[in-house]
GROMACS .gro file of C-alpha atoms in nm:
model
  272
    1MET     CA    1  14.494  15.301   6.480
    2THR     CA    2  14.516  14.956   6.628
    3ALA     CA    3  14.273  14.706   6.483
    4LEU     CA    4  14.031  14.560   6.737
    5SER     CA    5  14.091  14.191   6.794
    6VAL     CA    6  13.779  13.979   6.777
    7PRO     CA    7  13.770  13.706   7.047
    8PRO     CA    8  13.763  13.355   6.909
    9ARG     CA    9  13.430  13.186   6.888
   10PRO     CA   10  13.386  12.944   7.181
   11SER     CA   11  13.407  12.581   7.086
   12ARG     CA   12  13.082  12.383   7.090
   13LEU     CA   13  13.257  12.048   7.057
   14TRP     CA   14  13.223  11.919   7.414
   15PRO     CA   15  12.862  12.041   7.468
   16THR     CA   16  12.770  11.874   7.138
   17ILE     CA   17  12.941  11.548   7.241
   18PHE     CA   18  12.763  11.548   7.578
   19ALA     CA   19  12.427  11.620   7.411
   20VAL     CA   20  12.478  11.333   7.164
   21LEU     CA   21  12.577  11.095   7.445
   22ALA     CA   22  12.274  11.197   7.651
   23GLY     CA   23  12.050  11.137   7.351
   24ILE     CA   24  12.202  10.793   7.291
   25ILE     CA   25  12.149  10.699   7.658
   26ILE     CA   26  11.785  10.814   7.651
   27ILE     CA   27  11.713  10.626   7.328
   28SER     CA   28  11.886  10.310   7.458
   29ALA     CA   29  11.689  10.324   7.783
   30THR     CA   30  11.362  10.372   7.596
   31VAL     CA   31  11.433  10.080   7.363
   32GLY     CA   32  11.542   9.861   7.654
   33LEU     CA   33  11.214   9.913   7.837
   34GLN     CA   34  11.020   9.762   7.546
   35ILE     CA   35  10.731  10.005   7.591
   36PRO     CA   36  10.408   9.887   7.422
   37TRP     CA   37  10.347  10.211   7.237
   38ALA     CA   38  10.015  10.089   7.100
   39ASP     CA   39   9.875  10.073   7.454
   40VAL     CA   40   9.997  10.419   7.562
   41PRO     CA   41   9.690  10.607   7.426
   42LYS     CA   42   9.468  10.375   7.636
   43ILE     CA   43   9.637  10.472   7.966
   44PRO     CA   44   9.407  10.768   8.051
   45GLU     CA   45   9.099  10.555   7.980
   46ASN     CA   46   9.227  10.272   8.203
   47VAL     CA   47   9.321  10.514   8.481
   48ALA     CA   48   8.974  10.665   8.475
   49LYS     CA   49   8.821  10.315   8.479
   50TYR     CA   50   9.011  10.201   8.790
   51PHE     CA   51   8.962  10.533   8.965
   52GLY     CA   52   8.592  10.479   8.914
   53LEU     CA   53   8.613  10.128   9.059
   54MET     CA   54   8.806  10.252   9.364
   55PHE     CA   55   8.639  10.583   9.444
   56ALA     CA   56   8.282  10.562   9.309
   57PRO     CA   57   8.219  10.500   9.590
   58PRO     CA   58   8.489  10.350   9.818
   59SER     CA   59   8.390  10.086  10.072
   60TRP     CA   60   8.417  10.201  10.436
   61GLU     CA   61   8.331   9.862  10.583
   62LYS     CA   62   8.690   9.781  10.681
   63LEU     CA   63   8.786  10.131  10.795
   64PRO     CA   64   8.850  10.031  11.163
   65ARG     CA   65   9.097   9.763  11.055
   66ALA     CA   66   9.258  10.005  10.808
   67LEU     CA   67   9.312  10.259  11.085
   68MET     CA   68   9.467   9.991  11.305
   69GLU     CA   69   9.703   9.885  11.026
   70MET     CA   70   9.787  10.249  10.956
   71TRP     CA   71   9.876  10.290  11.323
   72ARG     CA   72  10.110   9.992  11.289
   73SER     CA   73  10.276  10.158  10.992
   74ILE     CA   74  10.315  10.482  11.189
   75SER     CA   75  10.464  10.290  11.484
   76MET     CA   76  10.699  10.108  11.248
   77ALA     CA   77  10.806  10.438  11.092
   78TRP     CA   78  10.854  10.612  11.429
   79LEU     CA   79  11.060  10.334  11.586
   80GLY     CA   80  11.263  10.301  11.268
   81ALA     CA   81  11.335  10.675  11.274
   82ILE     CA   82  11.444  10.657  11.639
   83LEU     CA   83  11.676  10.363  11.565
   84CYS     CA   84  11.819  10.547  11.266
   85VAL     CA   85  11.878  10.873  11.452
   86VAL     CA   86  12.029  10.708  11.763
   87ILE     CA   87  12.286  10.528  11.547
   88SER     CA   88  12.349  10.788  11.277
   89ILE     CA   89  12.411  11.095  11.495
   90PRO     CA   90  12.718  10.964  11.684
   91LEU     CA   91  12.854  10.789  11.376
   92GLY     CA   92  12.790  11.095  11.161
   93ILE     CA   93  12.970  11.316  11.411
   94LEU     CA   94  13.273  11.086  11.401
   95ALA     CA   95  13.266  11.099  11.020
   96ALA     CA   96  13.283  11.480  11.017
   97ARG     CA   97  13.604  11.653  10.914
   98GLY     CA   98  13.785  11.784  11.220
   99VAL     CA   99  13.625  11.535  11.459
  100GLY     CA  100  13.724  11.181  11.366
  101PRO     CA  101  14.062  11.069  11.232
  102VAL     CA  102  14.104  11.027  10.856
  103TRP     CA  103  14.098  10.646  10.860
  104LEU     CA  104  13.777  10.639  11.064
  105ARG     CA  105  13.609  10.900  10.845
  106THR     CA  106  13.697  10.699  10.535
  107VAL     CA  107  13.558  10.375  10.678
  108LEU     CA  108  13.238  10.534  10.807
  109ARG     CA  109  13.165  10.729  10.489
  110GLY     CA  110  13.224  10.418  10.282
  111GLY     CA  111  12.980  10.227  10.501
  112PHE     CA  112  12.720  10.504  10.471
  113ALA     CA  113  12.755  10.503  10.092
  114LEU     CA  114  12.710  10.124  10.088
  115ILE     CA  115  12.391  10.148  10.294
  116ARG     CA  116  12.253  10.424  10.068
  117ALA     CA  117  12.311  10.200   9.767
  118ILE     CA  118  12.073   9.932   9.904
  119PRO     CA  119  11.700  10.015   9.883
  120GLU     CA  120  11.477   9.965  10.187
  121VAL     CA  121  11.284   9.690  10.009
  122ILE     CA  122  11.600   9.484   9.954
  123ILE     CA  123  11.698   9.522  10.320
  124ALA     CA  124  11.348   9.416  10.424
  125LEU     CA  125  11.362   9.108  10.200
  126ILE     CA  126  11.695   9.010  10.355
  127LEU     CA  127  11.561   9.060  10.708
  128LEU     CA  128  11.247   8.859  10.631
  129THR     CA  129  11.452   8.540  10.633
  130VAL     CA  130  11.562   8.616  10.992
  131THR     CA  131  11.276   8.800  11.161
  132GLY     CA  132  10.978   8.677  10.958
  133LEU     CA  133  10.669   8.856  10.827
  134THR     CA  134  10.623   9.106  11.110
  135PRO     CA  135  10.621   9.486  11.151
  136PHE     CA  136  10.946   9.442  11.345
  137THR     CA  137  11.109   9.356  11.012
  138GLY     CA  138  10.983   9.681  10.862
  139MET     CA  139  11.105   9.879  11.161
  140LEU     CA  140  11.454   9.732  11.131
  141ALA     CA  141  11.461   9.787  10.754
  142LEU     CA  142  11.360  10.152  10.792
  143GLY     CA  143  11.610  10.208  11.071
  144ILE     CA  144  11.903  10.048  10.890
  145ALA     CA  145  11.825  10.197  10.548
  146GLY     CA  146  11.800  10.549  10.690
  147ILE     CA  147  12.141  10.542  10.857
  148GLY     CA  148  12.330  10.610  10.534
  149THR     CA  149  12.140  10.925  10.442
  150GLN     CA  150  12.088  11.049  10.797
  151ALA     CA  151  12.457  11.017  10.888
  152LYS     CA  152  12.551  11.201  10.567
  153TRP     CA  153  12.324  11.487  10.669
  154VAL     CA  154  12.491  11.488  11.012
  155TYR     CA  155  12.852  11.520  10.901
  156GLU     CA  156  12.768  11.765  10.622
  157THR     CA  157  12.579  11.984  10.870
  158ILE     CA  158  12.873  11.977  11.113
  159GLU     CA  159  13.123  12.060  10.839
  160SER     CA  160  12.913  12.355  10.722
  161ALA     CA  161  12.873  12.502  11.073
  162GLU     CA  162  13.048  12.828  11.155
  163GLU     CA  163  13.389  12.770  11.311
  164GLY     CA  164  13.397  13.065  11.549
  165ALA     CA  165  13.275  12.872  11.854
  166SER     CA  166  13.499  12.575  11.775
  167GLU     CA  167  13.804  12.797  11.746
  168ALA     CA  168  13.719  12.965  12.076
  169VAL     CA  169  13.692  12.634  12.260
  170ARG     CA  170  14.019  12.512  12.106
  171ALA     CA  171  14.191  12.838  12.198
  172ALA     CA  172  14.079  12.782  12.557
  173GLY     CA  173  14.254  12.443  12.554
  174GLY     CA  174  13.952  12.228  12.471
  175THR     CA  175  14.000  11.879  12.332
  176THR     CA  176  13.816  11.741  12.029
  177PRO     CA  177  13.539  11.583  12.244
  178GLU     CA  178  13.498  11.913  12.430
  179VAL     CA  179  13.483  12.108  12.105
  180THR     CA  180  13.219  11.865  11.978
  181ARG     CA  181  13.013  11.890  12.297
  182TRP     CA  182  13.031  12.264  12.370
  183ALA     CA  183  13.077  12.419  12.023
  184LEU     CA  184  12.955  12.190  11.744
  185TRP     CA  185  12.657  12.024  11.909
  186PRO     CA  186  12.477  12.347  12.021
  187ALA     CA  187  12.526  12.488  11.670
  188VAL     CA  188  12.392  12.190  11.477
  189ALA     CA  189  12.138  12.036  11.719
  190PRO     CA  190  11.832  12.224  11.580
  191ALA     CA  191  11.915  12.118  11.223
  192LEU     CA  192  11.975  11.757  11.328
  193MET     CA  193  11.645  11.744  11.516
  194SER     CA  194  11.473  11.883  11.208
  195PHE     CA  195  11.637  11.614  10.995
  196ALA     CA  196  11.520  11.350  11.244
  197LEU     CA  197  11.158  11.458  11.199
  198TYR     CA  198  11.205  11.462  10.824
  199ARG     CA  199  11.331  11.102  10.847
  200PHE     CA  200  11.006  11.013  11.022
  201GLU     CA  201  10.809  11.169  10.736
  202ILE     CA  202  11.007  10.967  10.483
  203ASN     CA  203  10.954  10.648  10.685
  204ILE     CA  204  10.576  10.701  10.684
  205ARG     CA  205  10.571  10.683  10.305
  206THR     CA  206  10.823  10.401  10.282
  207SER     CA  207  10.644  10.187  10.542
  208ALA     CA  208  10.347  10.146  10.307
  209VAL     CA  209  10.581  10.011  10.037
  210LEU     CA  210  10.752   9.774  10.280
  211GLY     CA  211  10.414   9.641  10.385
  212MET     CA  212  10.358   9.522  10.029
  213VAL     CA  213  10.653   9.282  10.059
  214GLY     CA  214  10.525   9.137  10.385
  215ALA     CA  215  10.658   9.375  10.649
  216GLY     CA  216  10.312   9.443  10.793
  217GLY     CA  217  10.105   9.757  10.831
  218ILE     CA  218   9.875   9.927  10.586
  219GLY     CA  219  10.091   9.818  10.292
  220SER     CA  220  10.021   9.450  10.354
  221MET     CA  221   9.648   9.516  10.368
  222LEU     CA  222   9.669   9.724  10.050
  223ALA     CA  223   9.861   9.449   9.869
  224ASN     CA  224   9.613   9.180   9.974
  225TYR     CA  225   9.303   9.366   9.859
  226THR     CA  226   9.472   9.473   9.536
  227GLN     CA  227   9.559   9.109   9.466
  228PHE     CA  228   9.194   9.006   9.516
  229ARG     CA  229   9.080   9.304   9.305
  230GLU     CA  230   8.849   9.447   9.572
  231TRP     CA  231   8.889   9.794   9.426
  232ASP     CA  232   8.636   9.971   9.648
  233THR     CA  233   8.833   9.863   9.956
  234VAL     CA  234   9.159   9.959   9.785
  235GLY     CA  235   9.018  10.307   9.729
  236MET     CA  236   8.932  10.340  10.097
  237LEU     CA  237   9.283  10.230  10.194
  238LEU     CA  238   9.440  10.485   9.960
  239ILE     CA  239   9.226  10.761  10.112
  240VAL     CA  240   9.340  10.659  10.462
  241VAL     CA  241   9.706  10.655  10.357
  242VAL     CA  242   9.689  10.994  10.184
  243VAL     CA  243   9.492  11.171  10.457
  244VAL     CA  244   9.700  11.038  10.747
  245THR     CA  245  10.026  11.109  10.563
  246MET     CA  246   9.920  11.468  10.489
  247ILE     CA  247   9.819  11.526  10.852
  248ILE     CA  248  10.152  11.392  10.980
  249ASP     CA  249  10.343  11.598  10.723
  250ALA     CA  250  10.162  11.915  10.834
  251ILE     CA  251  10.228  11.851  11.204
  252SER     CA  252  10.589  11.750  11.146
  253GLY     CA  253  10.648  12.049  10.920
  254ALA     CA  254  10.515  12.287  11.185
  255VAL     CA  255  10.736  12.130  11.452
  256ARG     CA  256  11.041  12.147  11.223
  257ARG     CA  257  10.978  12.516  11.153
  258ARG     CA  258  10.945  12.582  11.526
  259ILE     CA  259  11.276  12.403  11.591
  260MET     CA  260  11.462  12.596  11.320
  261GLU     CA  261  11.304  12.939  11.377
  262GLY     CA  262  11.246  12.924  11.754
  263ASP     CA  263  10.962  13.083  11.947
  264ARG     CA  264  10.872  13.406  11.768
  265SER     CA  265  10.572  13.496  11.986
  266GLY     CA  266  10.779  13.754  12.174
  267GLU     CA  267  10.881  13.925  11.851
  268LEU     CA  268  10.519  13.937  11.735
  269ALA     CA  269  10.411  14.085  12.068
  270ARG     CA  270  10.673  14.359  12.041
  271VAL     CA  271  10.563  14.441  11.685
  272VAL     CA  272  10.201  14.471  11.794
   0.00000   0.00000   0.00000
C-alpha cells in the first residue's frame, strides 16, 4: 500500500509579520496622539453635561434666521453639485477605457487623484483669499472638491457597463463619439444621475463644515454661537441641521431609487 502523503502545514510567517506591523502602527499612532487617558473616564459625564445645556431645552428664538442660513447651505450644496456634475461627467467619460486615448486618460486620472487628495476645507481656505467670506466660496469648494470622486465614479461606471451595445454600434461603423452617445450614455445615464443626487447629499453635510471656516450658511452660524458658548442656541441649530438633512436624504433616496428601478406602478397593477 502507498503511504498517504500529508500536505505541508501552511506557513504563518507573512500573516504574523503583517499582524506585528499593524500592531506597531496602531501603538505608534496612539502614542503620537498623546491621549490624556486620565480624562477619558470623564467623557460620558461631559457629554451628558453639554447635551443638557444644548437640549434642555433648546432656544427657538433664532429659528427663522437658522432656517434662512440652512437654505443658504442647501443652495450652496445644490449649486456645487451642479458645477461638479457638469464638469465631471464629460471629463470622466474621456477618462474611461475605450473612449479617450491613453495619454489623456493618464492625465485626467492623475488630476482626479490630486483633487481627491485635497479636502474640501483646504480648497475653501485657498479660495477664501480670492473670493472672500461668502457662500460663493463654499459653492466653488464643493464643486471643485467633488470633481475627483464624481469623475472616478463616471469612468468606472462606463468601464463596467455591458459591451453588447457598444460592439453593435462599432460593427455598424460607428465612431468612438457615436458609440459613446448611442451605446454607453443610455446604459450609464441612470447610474450617473443617481450619483449626481448622492453628490448633493454629500454636499449638504459638507456645507455645514465649510461654514465653520467662513464659507457661510448654517455652519458659520453654528461656529459663532459655539464660540460664544450659547449652548441652547447651538442645540437648536443642531436640530435644524439634523432634521433638514434627514428630510433631504429621504427625498433624494426615493428619487435615486426611482431613477435606478424605473416606474414599477404598471408591474404592481398587473400583480393586483
